[in-house]
Short mmCIF file of C-alpha atoms and ligand atoms in Angstrom, two decimals:
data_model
loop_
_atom_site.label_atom_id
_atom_site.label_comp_id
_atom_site.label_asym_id
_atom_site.label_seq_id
_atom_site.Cartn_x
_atom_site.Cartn_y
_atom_site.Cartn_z
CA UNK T 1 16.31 18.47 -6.29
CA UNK T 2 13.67 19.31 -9.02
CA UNK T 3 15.98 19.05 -11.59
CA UNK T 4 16.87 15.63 -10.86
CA UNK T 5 13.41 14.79 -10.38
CA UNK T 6 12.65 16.46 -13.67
CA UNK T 7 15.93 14.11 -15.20
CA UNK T 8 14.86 11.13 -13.23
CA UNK T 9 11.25 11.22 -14.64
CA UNK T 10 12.71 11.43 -18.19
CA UNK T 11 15.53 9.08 -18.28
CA UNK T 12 13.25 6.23 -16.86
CA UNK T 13 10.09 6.76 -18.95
CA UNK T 14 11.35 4.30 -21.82
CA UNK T 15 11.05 1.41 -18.79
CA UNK T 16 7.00 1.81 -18.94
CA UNK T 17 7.44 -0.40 -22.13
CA UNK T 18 8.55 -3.52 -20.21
CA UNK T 19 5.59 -3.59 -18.08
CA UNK T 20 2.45 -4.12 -18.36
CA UNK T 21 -0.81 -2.62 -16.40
CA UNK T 22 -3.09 -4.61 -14.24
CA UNK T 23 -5.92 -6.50 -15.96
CA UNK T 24 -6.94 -9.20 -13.36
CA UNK T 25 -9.05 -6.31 -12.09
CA UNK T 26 -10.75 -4.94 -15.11
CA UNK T 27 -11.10 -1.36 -14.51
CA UNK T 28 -7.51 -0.96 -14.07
CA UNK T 29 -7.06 -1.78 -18.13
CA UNK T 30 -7.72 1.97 -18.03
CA UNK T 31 -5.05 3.12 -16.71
CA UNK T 32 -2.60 4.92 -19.09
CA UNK T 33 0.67 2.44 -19.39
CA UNK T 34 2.88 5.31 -19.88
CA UNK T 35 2.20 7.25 -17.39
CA UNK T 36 5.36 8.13 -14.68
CA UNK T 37 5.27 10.80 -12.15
CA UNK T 38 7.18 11.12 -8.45
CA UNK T 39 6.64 13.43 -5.78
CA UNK T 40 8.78 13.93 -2.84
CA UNK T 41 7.54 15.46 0.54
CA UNK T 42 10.69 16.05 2.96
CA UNK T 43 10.33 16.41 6.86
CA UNK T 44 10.80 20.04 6.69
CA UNK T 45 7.82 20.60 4.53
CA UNK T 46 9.06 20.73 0.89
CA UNK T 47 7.56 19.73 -1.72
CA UNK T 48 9.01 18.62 -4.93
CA UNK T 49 7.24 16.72 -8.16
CA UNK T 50 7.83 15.55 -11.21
CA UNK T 51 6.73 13.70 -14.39
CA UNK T 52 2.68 12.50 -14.33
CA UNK T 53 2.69 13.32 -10.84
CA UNK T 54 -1.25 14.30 -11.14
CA UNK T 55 -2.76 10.98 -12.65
CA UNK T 56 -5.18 9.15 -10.22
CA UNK T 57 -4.39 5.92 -9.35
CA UNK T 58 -6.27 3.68 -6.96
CA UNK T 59 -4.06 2.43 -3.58
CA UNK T 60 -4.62 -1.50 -4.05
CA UNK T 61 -2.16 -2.77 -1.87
CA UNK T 62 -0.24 0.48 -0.63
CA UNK T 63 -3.04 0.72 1.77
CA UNK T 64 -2.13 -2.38 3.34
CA UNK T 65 0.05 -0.94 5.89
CA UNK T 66 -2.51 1.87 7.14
CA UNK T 67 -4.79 -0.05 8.02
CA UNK T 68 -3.10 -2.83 9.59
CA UNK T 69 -1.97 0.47 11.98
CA UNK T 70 -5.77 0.97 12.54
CA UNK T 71 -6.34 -2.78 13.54
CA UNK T 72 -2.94 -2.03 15.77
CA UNK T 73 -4.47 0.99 17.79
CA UNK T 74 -7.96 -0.93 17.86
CA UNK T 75 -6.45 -4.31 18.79
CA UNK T 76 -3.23 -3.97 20.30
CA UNK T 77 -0.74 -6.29 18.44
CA UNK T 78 -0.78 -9.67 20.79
CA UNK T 79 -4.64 -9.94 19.37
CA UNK T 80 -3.72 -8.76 15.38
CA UNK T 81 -0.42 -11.66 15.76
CA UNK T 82 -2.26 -14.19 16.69
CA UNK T 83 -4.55 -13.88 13.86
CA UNK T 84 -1.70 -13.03 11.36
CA UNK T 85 2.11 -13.48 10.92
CA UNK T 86 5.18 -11.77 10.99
CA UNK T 87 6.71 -13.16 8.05
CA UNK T 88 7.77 -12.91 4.29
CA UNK T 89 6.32 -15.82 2.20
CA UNK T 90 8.28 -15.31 -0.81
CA UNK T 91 4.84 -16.30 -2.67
CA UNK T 92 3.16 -13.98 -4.80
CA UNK T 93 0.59 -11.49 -3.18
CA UNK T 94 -2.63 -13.42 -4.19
CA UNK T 95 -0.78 -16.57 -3.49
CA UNK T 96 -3.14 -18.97 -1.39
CA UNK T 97 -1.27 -22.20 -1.40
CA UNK T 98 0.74 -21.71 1.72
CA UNK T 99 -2.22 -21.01 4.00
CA UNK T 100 -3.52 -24.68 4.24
CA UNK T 101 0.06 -26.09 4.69
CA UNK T 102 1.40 -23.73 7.37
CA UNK T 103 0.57 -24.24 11.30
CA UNK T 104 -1.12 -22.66 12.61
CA UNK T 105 -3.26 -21.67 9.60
CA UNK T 106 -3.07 -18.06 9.49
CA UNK T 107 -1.64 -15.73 6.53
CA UNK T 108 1.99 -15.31 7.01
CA UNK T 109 2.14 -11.34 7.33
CA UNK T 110 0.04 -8.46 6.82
CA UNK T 111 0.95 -7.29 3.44
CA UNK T 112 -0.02 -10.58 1.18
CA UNK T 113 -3.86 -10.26 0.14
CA UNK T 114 -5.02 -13.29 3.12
CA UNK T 115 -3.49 -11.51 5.61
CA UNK T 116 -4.63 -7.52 4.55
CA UNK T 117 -8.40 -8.97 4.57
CA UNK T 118 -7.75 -10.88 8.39
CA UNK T 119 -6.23 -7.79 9.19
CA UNK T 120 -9.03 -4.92 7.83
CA UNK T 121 -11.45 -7.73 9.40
CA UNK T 122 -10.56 -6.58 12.78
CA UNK T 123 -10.85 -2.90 12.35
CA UNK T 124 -13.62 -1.89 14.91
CA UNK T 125 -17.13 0.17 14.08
CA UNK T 126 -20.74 -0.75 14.60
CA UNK T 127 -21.13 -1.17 11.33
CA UNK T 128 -19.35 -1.65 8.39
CA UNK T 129 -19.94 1.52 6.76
CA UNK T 130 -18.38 3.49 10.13
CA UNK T 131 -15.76 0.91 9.63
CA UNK T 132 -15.13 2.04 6.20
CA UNK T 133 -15.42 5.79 7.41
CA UNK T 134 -12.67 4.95 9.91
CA UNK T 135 -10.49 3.58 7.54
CA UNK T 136 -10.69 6.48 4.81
CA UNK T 137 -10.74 9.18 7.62
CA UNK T 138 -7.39 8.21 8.67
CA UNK T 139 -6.16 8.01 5.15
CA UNK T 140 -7.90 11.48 4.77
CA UNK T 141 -5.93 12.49 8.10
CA UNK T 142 -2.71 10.88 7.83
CA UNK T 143 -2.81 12.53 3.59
CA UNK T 144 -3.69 15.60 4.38
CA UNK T 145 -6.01 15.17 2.05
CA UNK T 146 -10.00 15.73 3.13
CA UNK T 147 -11.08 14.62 -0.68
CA UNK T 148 -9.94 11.30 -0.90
CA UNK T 149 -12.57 9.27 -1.64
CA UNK T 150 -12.83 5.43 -3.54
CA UNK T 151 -13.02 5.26 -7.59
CA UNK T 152 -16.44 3.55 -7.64
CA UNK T 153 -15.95 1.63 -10.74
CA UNK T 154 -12.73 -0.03 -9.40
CA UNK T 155 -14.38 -1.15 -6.83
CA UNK T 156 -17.02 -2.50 -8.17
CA UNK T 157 -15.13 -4.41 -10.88
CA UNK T 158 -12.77 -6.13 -7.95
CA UNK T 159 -16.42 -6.88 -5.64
CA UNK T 160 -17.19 -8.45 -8.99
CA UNK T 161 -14.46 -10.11 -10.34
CA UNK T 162 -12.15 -11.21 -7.05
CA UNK T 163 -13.07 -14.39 -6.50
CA UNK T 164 -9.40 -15.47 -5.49
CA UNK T 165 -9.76 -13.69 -2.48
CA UNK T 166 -13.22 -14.48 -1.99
CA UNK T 167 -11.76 -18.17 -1.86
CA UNK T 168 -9.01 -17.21 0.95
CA UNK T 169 -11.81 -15.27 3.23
CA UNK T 170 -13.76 -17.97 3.24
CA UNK T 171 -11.05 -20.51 3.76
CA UNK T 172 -9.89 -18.09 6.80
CA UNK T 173 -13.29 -17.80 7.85
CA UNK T 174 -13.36 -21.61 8.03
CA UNK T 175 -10.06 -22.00 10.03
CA UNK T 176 -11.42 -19.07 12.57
CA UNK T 177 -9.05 -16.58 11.65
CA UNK T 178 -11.90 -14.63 10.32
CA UNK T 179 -15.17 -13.95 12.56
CA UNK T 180 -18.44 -11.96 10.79
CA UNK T 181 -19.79 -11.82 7.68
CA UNK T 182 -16.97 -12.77 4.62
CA UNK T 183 -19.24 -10.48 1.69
CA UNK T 184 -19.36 -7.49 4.20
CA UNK T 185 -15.04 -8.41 5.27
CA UNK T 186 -14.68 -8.68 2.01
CA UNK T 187 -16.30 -5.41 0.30
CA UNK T 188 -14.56 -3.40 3.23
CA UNK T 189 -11.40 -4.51 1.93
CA UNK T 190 -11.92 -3.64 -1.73
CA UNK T 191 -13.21 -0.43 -0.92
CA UNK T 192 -10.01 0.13 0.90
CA UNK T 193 -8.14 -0.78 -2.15
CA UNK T 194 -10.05 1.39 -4.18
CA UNK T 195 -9.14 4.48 -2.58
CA UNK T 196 -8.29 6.65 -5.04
CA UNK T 197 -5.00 9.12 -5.16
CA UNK T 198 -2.40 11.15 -6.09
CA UNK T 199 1.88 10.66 -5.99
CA UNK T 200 1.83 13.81 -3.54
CA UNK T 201 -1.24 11.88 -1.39
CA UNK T 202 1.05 9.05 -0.69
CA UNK T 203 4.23 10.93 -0.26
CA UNK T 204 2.65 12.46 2.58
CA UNK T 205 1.63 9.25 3.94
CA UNK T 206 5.07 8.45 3.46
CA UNK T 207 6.90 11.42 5.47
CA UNK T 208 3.90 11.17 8.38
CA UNK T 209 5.53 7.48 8.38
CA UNK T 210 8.96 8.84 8.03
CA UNK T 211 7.98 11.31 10.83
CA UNK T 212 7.19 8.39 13.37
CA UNK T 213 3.33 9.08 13.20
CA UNK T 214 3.78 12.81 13.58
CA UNK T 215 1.91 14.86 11.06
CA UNK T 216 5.03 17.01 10.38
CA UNK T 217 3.05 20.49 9.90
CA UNK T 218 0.81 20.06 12.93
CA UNK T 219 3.37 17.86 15.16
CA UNK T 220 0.28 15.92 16.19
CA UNK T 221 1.00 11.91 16.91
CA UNK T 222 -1.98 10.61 15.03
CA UNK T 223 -0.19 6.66 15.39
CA UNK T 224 1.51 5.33 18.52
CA UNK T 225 5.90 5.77 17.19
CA UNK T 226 5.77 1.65 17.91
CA UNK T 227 2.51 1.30 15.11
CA UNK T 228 4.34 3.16 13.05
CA UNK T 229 7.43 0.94 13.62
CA UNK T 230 5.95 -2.18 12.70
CA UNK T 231 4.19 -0.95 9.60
CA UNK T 232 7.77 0.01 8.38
CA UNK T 233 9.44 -2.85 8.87
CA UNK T 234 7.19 -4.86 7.08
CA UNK T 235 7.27 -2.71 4.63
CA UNK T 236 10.76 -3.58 4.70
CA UNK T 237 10.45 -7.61 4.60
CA UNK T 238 7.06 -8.25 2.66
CA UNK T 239 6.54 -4.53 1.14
CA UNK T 240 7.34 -5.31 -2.46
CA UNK T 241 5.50 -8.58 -2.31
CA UNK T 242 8.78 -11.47 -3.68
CA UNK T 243 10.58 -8.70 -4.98
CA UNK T 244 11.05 -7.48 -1.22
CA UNK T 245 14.95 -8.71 -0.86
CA UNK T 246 15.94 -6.95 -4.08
CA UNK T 247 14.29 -3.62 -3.48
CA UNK T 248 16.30 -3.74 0.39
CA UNK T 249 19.38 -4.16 -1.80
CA UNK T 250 18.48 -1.65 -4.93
CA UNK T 251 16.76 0.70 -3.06
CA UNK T 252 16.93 -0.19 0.76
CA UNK T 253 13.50 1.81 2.21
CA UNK T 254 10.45 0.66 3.69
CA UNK T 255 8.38 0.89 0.97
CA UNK T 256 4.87 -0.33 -0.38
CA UNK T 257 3.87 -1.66 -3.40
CA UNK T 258 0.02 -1.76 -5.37
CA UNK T 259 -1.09 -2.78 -8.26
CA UNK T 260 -2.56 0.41 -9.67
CA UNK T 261 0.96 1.69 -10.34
CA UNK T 262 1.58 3.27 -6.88
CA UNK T 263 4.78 2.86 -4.81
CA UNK T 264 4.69 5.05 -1.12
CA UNK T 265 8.19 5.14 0.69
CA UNK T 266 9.19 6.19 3.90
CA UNK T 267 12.75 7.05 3.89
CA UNK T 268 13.02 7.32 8.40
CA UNK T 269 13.46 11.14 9.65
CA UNK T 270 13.51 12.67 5.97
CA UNK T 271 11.24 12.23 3.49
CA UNK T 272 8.38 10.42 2.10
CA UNK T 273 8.20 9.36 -1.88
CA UNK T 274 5.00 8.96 -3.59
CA UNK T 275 5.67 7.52 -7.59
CA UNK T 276 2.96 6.14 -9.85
CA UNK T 277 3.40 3.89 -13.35
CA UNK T 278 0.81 1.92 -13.81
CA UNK T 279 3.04 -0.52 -16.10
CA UNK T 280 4.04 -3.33 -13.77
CA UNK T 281 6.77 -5.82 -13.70
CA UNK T 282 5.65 -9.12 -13.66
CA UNK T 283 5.48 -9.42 -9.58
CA UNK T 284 3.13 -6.79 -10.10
CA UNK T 285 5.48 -3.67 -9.13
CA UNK T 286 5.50 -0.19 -10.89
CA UNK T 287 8.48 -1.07 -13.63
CA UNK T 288 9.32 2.46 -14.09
CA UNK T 289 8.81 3.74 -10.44
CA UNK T 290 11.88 0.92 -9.58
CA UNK T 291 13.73 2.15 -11.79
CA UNK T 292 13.66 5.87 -10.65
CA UNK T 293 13.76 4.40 -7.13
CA UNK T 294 16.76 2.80 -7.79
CA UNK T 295 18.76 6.21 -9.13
CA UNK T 296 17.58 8.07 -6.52
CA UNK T 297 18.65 6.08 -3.49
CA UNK T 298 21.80 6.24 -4.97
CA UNK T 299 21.77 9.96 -5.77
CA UNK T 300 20.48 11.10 -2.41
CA UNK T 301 21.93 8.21 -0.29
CA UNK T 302 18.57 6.76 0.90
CA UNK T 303 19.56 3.61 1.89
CA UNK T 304 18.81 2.94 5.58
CA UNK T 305 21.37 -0.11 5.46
N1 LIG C 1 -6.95 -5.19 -4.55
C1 LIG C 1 -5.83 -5.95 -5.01
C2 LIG C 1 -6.07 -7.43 -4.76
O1 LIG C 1 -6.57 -7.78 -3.75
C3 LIG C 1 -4.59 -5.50 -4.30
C4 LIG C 1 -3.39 -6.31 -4.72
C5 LIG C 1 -2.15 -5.50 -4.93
O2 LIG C 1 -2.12 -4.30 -5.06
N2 LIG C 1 -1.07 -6.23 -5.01
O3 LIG C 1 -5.78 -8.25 -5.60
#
């Protein structure tokens, strides 16, 4: 296994050409285009990595699935549905245009930007800093990892600069799908963004995931098997954002997708995958982290279809 990570790593690198990193957030200019790295964490506890696999990357949208389990376990699901859909919208992630022209108004599903802020909007917590602490303790928990903690300057260049989603919280705020204060929904949800990691940080997330909510050292069910159920299979239909349909064909695991370069998969009762690139196709998906995806669903047989 870590020689075909090793060989994976280094056929694929020449992809990080064809992409491009995020710049619609400004901090994330930084990031280094060529970076590639993979880890994989397996159910039985191994761990194998590969490439870059120690370059920091913020989550952006690959923590769009943990919390919507929080909002799950605080919520129950008939209260997050009604606020939120079930989904794909084959529309970009930041796309706003379907939310007026859909009825009911409400985002279409959980892992498009409207419907990740609806959804960390109903995350309980007196206030919203022991909201936020809720939301990066279970990333903590779920990672393994008691250090995680956000990359300040990320998220203060996407509280500055996001106005695009400032423009759909307010619009949901207006149709009632969001109740509270939109700055304070709103700073929540880039702070969850900026959560700052590592390929081996998600590829734990990934096999806990993989594992049905067990932590798979500990055997303790942190998330209800049925959360855990529906964050993978929209992972499955809205995951990769438009590209969703072709990854189920080239790849065929729930996976999720951010724009800081980070892909987490959860391949079900084996392993999780963690891979970071910050050069991005343009539907704003690591370009060299599909690419090794795609070999090594084929090599190992990953395919859940
Ligand atoms: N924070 C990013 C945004 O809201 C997350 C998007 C992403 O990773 N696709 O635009």
């Amino acid at each position: 296994m870590q020689l075909l990570l090793n060989e994976l790593v280094e056929k694929n690198r020449q992809w990080v050409h064809f992409g491009k990193v995020a710049t619609y957030i400004p901090e994330l200019k930084n990031a280094n285009p060529n970076a590639l790295g993979i880890v994989i964490v397996d159910i039985e506890g191994n761990v194998y990595r590969a490439g870059d696999y120690r370059e920091k990357f913020t989550m952006q949208s690959v923590s769009k699935p943990i919390t919507l389990m929080l909002a799950l376990m605080d919520r129950g699901a008939e209260f997050v549905f009604e606020r939120v859909g079930m989904e794909p919208s084959g529309d970009a992630f930041n796309s706003m245009r379907k939310l007026e022209t859909i009825n009911p108004s409400k985002p279409l599903n959980p892992m498009i930007n409207a419907g990740a802020i609806a959804v960390t909007s109903l995350i309980l917590g007196n206030s919203y800093e022991e909201k936020f602490q809720r939301i990066l303790d279970l990333f903590r928990k779920i990672s393994g990892n008691p250090n995680l903690q956000i990359n300040e300057s990320v998220y203060l260049s996407e509280k500055r600069t996001g106005d695009r989603n400032r423009s759909m919280a307010y619009f949901l705020r207006d149709v009632g799908i969001l109740e509270g204060d939109v700055e304070s929904i709103l700073d929540l949800y880039f702070k969850q963004c900026s959560i700052e990691v590592d390929c081996e940080d998600i590829a734990r997330i990934g096999v806990f995931l993989a594992n049905q909510g067990i932590m798979p050292d500990t055997k303790e069910q942190v998330v209800p098997k049925e959360i855990t159920q529906i964050a993978k299979t929209f992972m499955v239909t809205c995951g990769m954002y438009d590209e969703s349909g072709e990854f189920a064909i080239n790849v065929g695991v729930p996976a999720k997708s951010g724009v800081g370069g980070g892909i987490m998969c959860a391949v079900p009762n084996r392993m999780g995958i963690g891979v970071m690139g910050p050069a991005l196709d343009p539907k704003g998906n690591s370009i060299g982290g599909l690419k090794m995806l795609q070999v090594l669903s084929k090599e190992l047989s990953l395919s859940i279809f």
